[in-house]
């Protein structure tokens, strides 16, 4: 009798575990989409040309169009053409938390994919590759990192550039005073008012700052490219269906040339082309059907 009881108990436990695993196959975002017919997209409002609000106060930009294409794929794959998009503003400090807690379903603000961030969120395929450089006033005379000795360098709190700057200081044995700022806009003001001699950040942000400046011709980007910063779109953990759809949609764009056309549309006016690192990332993630 005891053997039968143990056998039955084991079978029930196995069945329960299987049922639990099966229940977890349908992710929370899919359930939400079917219930609410709404997806929340996290956007940046001032990060031109990656993501910003246009003259009509509507989200626009490279990352926004990329994610709008992904959402069209979500509608088709889930057979939910009536899904509406709710745009949620995000910034450097809150973007990861808003994704991790489920407030944002798909974050499209140009976030660098790191192992540390992967503890809390998942990332799509690579949408853009940036590296860190310096934004300075041309009149500063700064052309390379060694020129920063004795200078003040601004860096955004909470971004991936902050640890990169500390590593750069250690690698090159630089004597630099770090000035922490909340965001890119604050860094621009700091450089233009000469409270900081340079802004160290991923170079993808500099295009927007130069465009926003009252005197764009006074600014320049200098310093050798430092580090490798592949960017992707964040989604909450344990949402494999949405992540699969996002990566599949992006792979289609990579293979068809749609992604490169989108890049040329938004970065071409700055004289920037798809670089070898980004092209290699796209080729690597263009999996066969």
mmCIF file of N, CA and C in Angstrom, residues 171-233:
data_model
loop_
_atom_site.group_PDB
_atom_site.id
_atom_site.type_symbol
_atom_site.label_atom_id
_atom_site.label_comp_id
_atom_site.label_asym_id
_atom_site.label_seq_id
_atom_site.Cartn_x
_atom_site.Cartn_y
_atom_site.Cartn_z
ATOM 1 N N UNK A 171 42.787 52.974 -16.620
ATOM 2 C CA UNK A 171 43.633 52.480 -17.709
ATOM 3 C C UNK A 171 44.686 53.497 -18.120
ATOM 4 N N UNK A 172 44.275 54.754 -18.217
ATOM 5 C CA UNK A 172 45.174 55.791 -18.720
ATOM 6 C C UNK A 172 45.791 56.635 -17.604
ATOM 7 N N UNK A 173 45.473 56.253 -16.344
ATOM 8 C CA UNK A 173 46.029 56.952 -15.177
ATOM 9 C C UNK A 173 45.801 58.462 -15.267
ATOM 10 N N UNK A 174 44.537 58.823 -15.471
ATOM 11 C CA UNK A 174 44.163 60.218 -15.639
ATOM 12 C C UNK A 174 43.759 60.853 -14.312
ATOM 13 N N UNK A 175 44.041 62.118 -14.178
ATOM 14 C CA UNK A 175 43.626 62.893 -13.007
ATOM 15 C C UNK A 175 42.409 63.726 -13.410
ATOM 16 N N UNK A 176 41.219 63.181 -13.167
ATOM 17 C CA UNK A 176 39.977 63.800 -13.626
ATOM 18 C C UNK A 176 39.012 63.934 -12.463
ATOM 19 N N UNK A 177 38.287 65.053 -12.441
ATOM 20 C CA UNK A 177 37.198 65.191 -11.473
ATOM 21 C C UNK A 177 35.894 64.877 -12.186
ATOM 22 N N UNK A 178 35.155 63.889 -11.673
ATOM 23 C CA UNK A 178 33.906 63.463 -12.295
ATOM 24 C C UNK A 178 32.753 64.325 -11.796
ATOM 25 N N UNK A 179 31.961 64.801 -12.730
ATOM 26 C CA UNK A 179 30.752 65.547 -12.404
ATOM 27 C C UNK A 179 29.544 64.708 -12.842
ATOM 28 N N UNK A 180 28.779 64.194 -11.891
ATOM 29 C CA UNK A 180 27.600 63.394 -12.223
ATOM 30 C C UNK A 180 26.424 64.287 -12.596
ATOM 31 N N UNK A 181 25.753 63.942 -13.685
ATOM 32 C CA UNK A 181 24.570 64.677 -14.137
ATOM 33 C C UNK A 181 23.420 63.693 -14.290
ATOM 34 N N UNK A 182 22.195 64.228 -14.280
ATOM 35 C CA UNK A 182 21.014 63.361 -14.332
ATOM 36 C C UNK A 182 20.743 62.817 -15.730
ATOM 37 N N UNK A 183 21.032 63.617 -16.752
ATOM 38 C CA UNK A 183 20.706 63.180 -18.113
ATOM 39 C C UNK A 183 21.571 63.922 -19.127
ATOM 40 N N UNK A 184 21.333 63.624 -20.413
ATOM 41 C CA UNK A 184 22.128 64.225 -21.480
ATOM 42 C C UNK A 184 21.944 65.742 -21.543
ATOM 43 N N UNK A 185 20.698 66.194 -21.345
ATOM 44 C CA UNK A 185 20.422 67.631 -21.425
ATOM 45 C C UNK A 185 21.220 68.406 -20.377
ATOM 46 N N UNK A 186 21.290 67.855 -19.173
ATOM 47 C CA UNK A 186 22.052 68.505 -18.107
ATOM 48 C C UNK A 186 23.536 68.543 -18.449
ATOM 49 N N UNK A 187 24.011 67.490 -19.106
ATOM 50 C CA UNK A 187 25.420 67.447 -19.504
ATOM 51 C C UNK A 187 25.725 68.513 -20.546
ATOM 52 N N UNK A 188 24.817 68.703 -21.486
ATOM 53 C CA UNK A 188 25.009 69.717 -22.520
ATOM 54 C C UNK A 188 25.137 71.109 -21.895
ATOM 55 N N UNK A 189 24.242 71.408 -20.965
ATOM 56 C CA UNK A 189 24.287 72.706 -20.281
ATOM 57 C C UNK A 189 25.614 72.866 -19.551
ATOM 58 N N UNK A 190 26.058 71.808 -18.916
ATOM 59 C CA UNK A 190 27.300 71.856 -18.153
ATOM 60 C C UNK A 190 28.506 72.136 -19.049
ATOM 61 N N UNK A 191 28.533 71.518 -20.225
ATOM 62 C CA UNK A 191 29.642 71.742 -21.156
ATOM 63 C C UNK A 191 29.575 73.140 -21.749
ATOM 64 N N UNK A 192 28.371 73.554 -22.150
ATOM 65 C CA UNK A 192 28.230 74.863 -22.789
ATOM 66 C C UNK A 192 28.530 76.012 -21.828
ATOM 67 N N UNK A 193 28.239 75.819 -20.542
ATOM 68 C CA UNK A 193 28.516 76.860 -19.545
ATOM 69 C C UNK A 193 29.897 76.702 -18.928
ATOM 70 N N UNK A 194 30.655 75.718 -19.426
ATOM 71 C CA UNK A 194 32.032 75.459 -19.000
ATOM 72 C C UNK A 194 32.145 75.018 -17.535
ATOM 73 N N UNK A 195 31.057 74.517 -16.989
ATOM 74 C CA UNK A 195 31.150 73.899 -15.663
ATOM 75 C C UNK A 195 31.801 72.527 -15.770
ATOM 76 N N UNK A 196 31.717 71.939 -16.946
ATOM 77 C CA UNK A 196 32.445 70.702 -17.252
ATOM 78 C C UNK A 196 33.223 70.925 -18.535
ATOM 79 N N UNK A 197 34.392 70.324 -18.614
ATOM 80 C CA UNK A 197 35.220 70.483 -19.811
ATOM 81 C C UNK A 197 34.833 69.511 -20.919
ATOM 82 N N UNK A 198 34.180 68.424 -20.533
ATOM 83 C CA UNK A 198 33.801 67.415 -21.521
ATOM 84 C C UNK A 198 32.652 66.578 -20.966
ATOM 85 N N UNK A 199 31.931 65.951 -21.894
ATOM 86 C CA UNK A 199 30.874 64.998 -21.511
ATOM 87 C C UNK A 199 31.253 63.646 -22.085
ATOM 88 N N UNK A 200 31.409 62.663 -21.218
ATOM 89 C CA UNK A 200 31.763 61.305 -21.634
ATOM 90 C C UNK A 200 30.486 60.478 -21.691
ATOM 91 N N UNK A 201 30.165 59.983 -22.882
ATOM 92 C CA UNK A 201 28.927 59.200 -23.033
ATOM 93 C C UNK A 201 29.011 58.401 -24.325
ATOM 94 N N UNK A 202 27.970 57.565 -24.570
ATOM 95 C CA UNK A 202 27.933 56.858 -25.839
ATOM 96 C C UNK A 202 27.675 57.890 -26.936
ATOM 97 N N UNK A 203 28.394 57.754 -28.030
ATOM 98 C CA UNK A 203 28.339 58.771 -29.069
ATOM 99 C C UNK A 203 26.989 58.868 -29.769
ATOM 100 N N UNK A 204 26.135 57.877 -29.599
ATOM 101 C CA UNK A 204 24.808 57.952 -30.184
ATOM 102 C C UNK A 204 23.975 59.084 -29.624
ATOM 103 N N UNK A 205 24.289 59.511 -28.393
ATOM 104 C CA UNK A 205 23.537 60.591 -27.753
ATOM 105 C C UNK A 205 23.987 61.961 -28.227
ATOM 106 N N UNK A 206 25.175 62.056 -28.783
ATOM 107 C CA UNK A 206 25.739 63.365 -29.115
ATOM 108 C C UNK A 206 25.014 64.056 -30.264
ATOM 109 N N UNK A 207 24.473 63.270 -31.201
ATOM 110 C CA UNK A 207 23.787 63.879 -32.339
ATOM 111 C C UNK A 207 22.624 64.744 -31.861
ATOM 112 N N UNK A 208 21.882 64.210 -30.909
ATOM 113 C CA UNK A 208 20.740 64.934 -30.358
ATOM 114 C C UNK A 208 21.190 66.197 -29.637
ATOM 115 N N UNK A 209 22.269 66.092 -28.875
ATOM 116 C CA UNK A 209 22.735 67.233 -28.095
ATOM 117 C C UNK A 209 23.250 68.353 -29.001
ATOM 118 N N UNK A 210 23.969 67.998 -30.033
ATOM 119 C CA UNK A 210 24.463 69.011 -30.974
ATOM 120 C C UNK A 210 23.288 69.699 -31.654
ATOM 121 N N UNK A 211 22.270 68.908 -31.991
ATOM 122 C CA UNK A 211 21.076 69.481 -32.634
ATOM 123 C C UNK A 211 20.338 70.422 -31.686
ATOM 124 N N UNK A 212 20.315 70.093 -30.390
ATOM 125 C CA UNK A 212 19.601 70.913 -29.413
ATOM 126 C C UNK A 212 20.352 72.185 -29.053
ATOM 127 N N UNK A 213 21.642 72.198 -29.254
ATOM 128 C CA UNK A 213 22.465 73.314 -28.821
ATOM 129 C C UNK A 213 22.086 74.613 -29.536
ATOM 130 N N UNK A 214 22.193 75.730 -28.807
ATOM 131 C CA UNK A 214 21.957 77.039 -29.405
ATOM 132 C C UNK A 214 23.107 77.433 -30.327
ATOM 133 N N UNK A 215 24.258 76.779 -30.143
ATOM 134 C CA UNK A 215 25.424 77.054 -30.983
ATOM 135 C C UNK A 215 26.085 75.727 -31.367
ATOM 136 N N UNK A 216 25.438 74.960 -32.237
ATOM 137 C CA UNK A 216 25.949 73.619 -32.563
ATOM 138 C C UNK A 216 27.334 73.612 -33.187
ATOM 139 N N UNK A 217 27.686 74.680 -33.897
ATOM 140 C CA UNK A 217 29.005 74.724 -34.540
ATOM 141 C C UNK A 217 30.139 74.828 -33.531
ATOM 142 N N UNK A 218 29.813 75.157 -32.278
ATOM 143 C CA UNK A 218 30.846 75.289 -31.251
ATOM 144 C C UNK A 218 31.225 73.952 -30.643
ATOM 145 N N UNK A 219 30.441 72.910 -30.922
ATOM 146 C CA UNK A 219 30.645 71.595 -30.313
ATOM 147 C C UNK A 219 31.296 70.625 -31.285
ATOM 148 N N UNK A 220 32.010 69.665 -30.733
ATOM 149 C CA UNK A 220 32.608 68.619 -31.564
ATOM 150 C C UNK A 220 32.747 67.335 -30.757
ATOM 151 N N UNK A 221 32.852 66.210 -31.458
ATOM 152 C CA UNK A 221 33.020 64.895 -30.841
ATOM 153 C C UNK A 221 34.472 64.477 -31.027
ATOM 154 N N UNK A 222 35.151 64.143 -29.924
ATOM 155 C CA UNK A 222 36.577 63.801 -30.000
ATOM 156 C C UNK A 222 36.866 62.541 -29.180
ATOM 157 N N UNK A 223 38.110 62.084 -29.301
ATOM 158 C CA UNK A 223 38.553 60.907 -28.555
ATOM 159 C C UNK A 223 38.328 59.632 -29.336
ATOM 160 N N UNK A 224 39.250 58.702 -29.195
ATOM 161 C CA UNK A 224 39.086 57.415 -29.867
ATOM 162 C C UNK A 224 37.876 56.685 -29.294
ATOM 163 N N UNK A 225 37.248 55.864 -30.110
ATOM 164 C CA UNK A 225 36.080 55.112 -29.646
ATOM 165 C C UNK A 225 36.500 54.167 -28.529
ATOM 166 N N UNK A 226 35.777 54.227 -27.422
ATOM 167 C CA UNK A 226 36.145 53.444 -26.237
ATOM 168 C C UNK A 226 35.014 52.487 -25.881
ATOM 169 N N UNK A 227 35.342 51.210 -25.867
ATOM 170 C CA UNK A 227 34.358 50.207 -25.468
ATOM 171 C C UNK A 227 33.440 49.789 -26.603
ATOM 172 N N UNK A 228 32.570 48.866 -26.273
ATOM 173 C CA UNK A 228 31.599 48.324 -27.223
ATOM 174 C C UNK A 228 30.255 48.315 -26.525
ATOM 175 N N UNK A 229 29.290 49.049 -27.057
ATOM 176 C CA UNK A 229 28.005 49.210 -26.378
ATOM 177 C C UNK A 229 26.853 48.832 -27.303
ATOM 178 N N UNK A 230 26.524 47.524 -27.373
ATOM 179 C CA UNK A 230 25.403 47.099 -28.212
ATOM 180 C C UNK A 230 24.070 47.423 -27.536
ATOM 181 N N UNK A 231 23.205 48.099 -28.260
ATOM 182 C CA UNK A 231 21.910 48.488 -27.707
ATOM 183 C C UNK A 231 20.801 47.581 -28.212
ATOM 184 N N UNK A 232 19.789 47.409 -27.372
ATOM 185 C CA UNK A 232 18.622 46.621 -27.746
ATOM 186 C C UNK A 232 17.397 47.171 -27.057
ATOM 187 N N UNK A 233 16.283 46.483 -27.228
ATOM 188 C CA UNK A 233 15.016 46.901 -26.640
ATOM 189 C C UNK A 233 14.679 45.986 -25.467
#
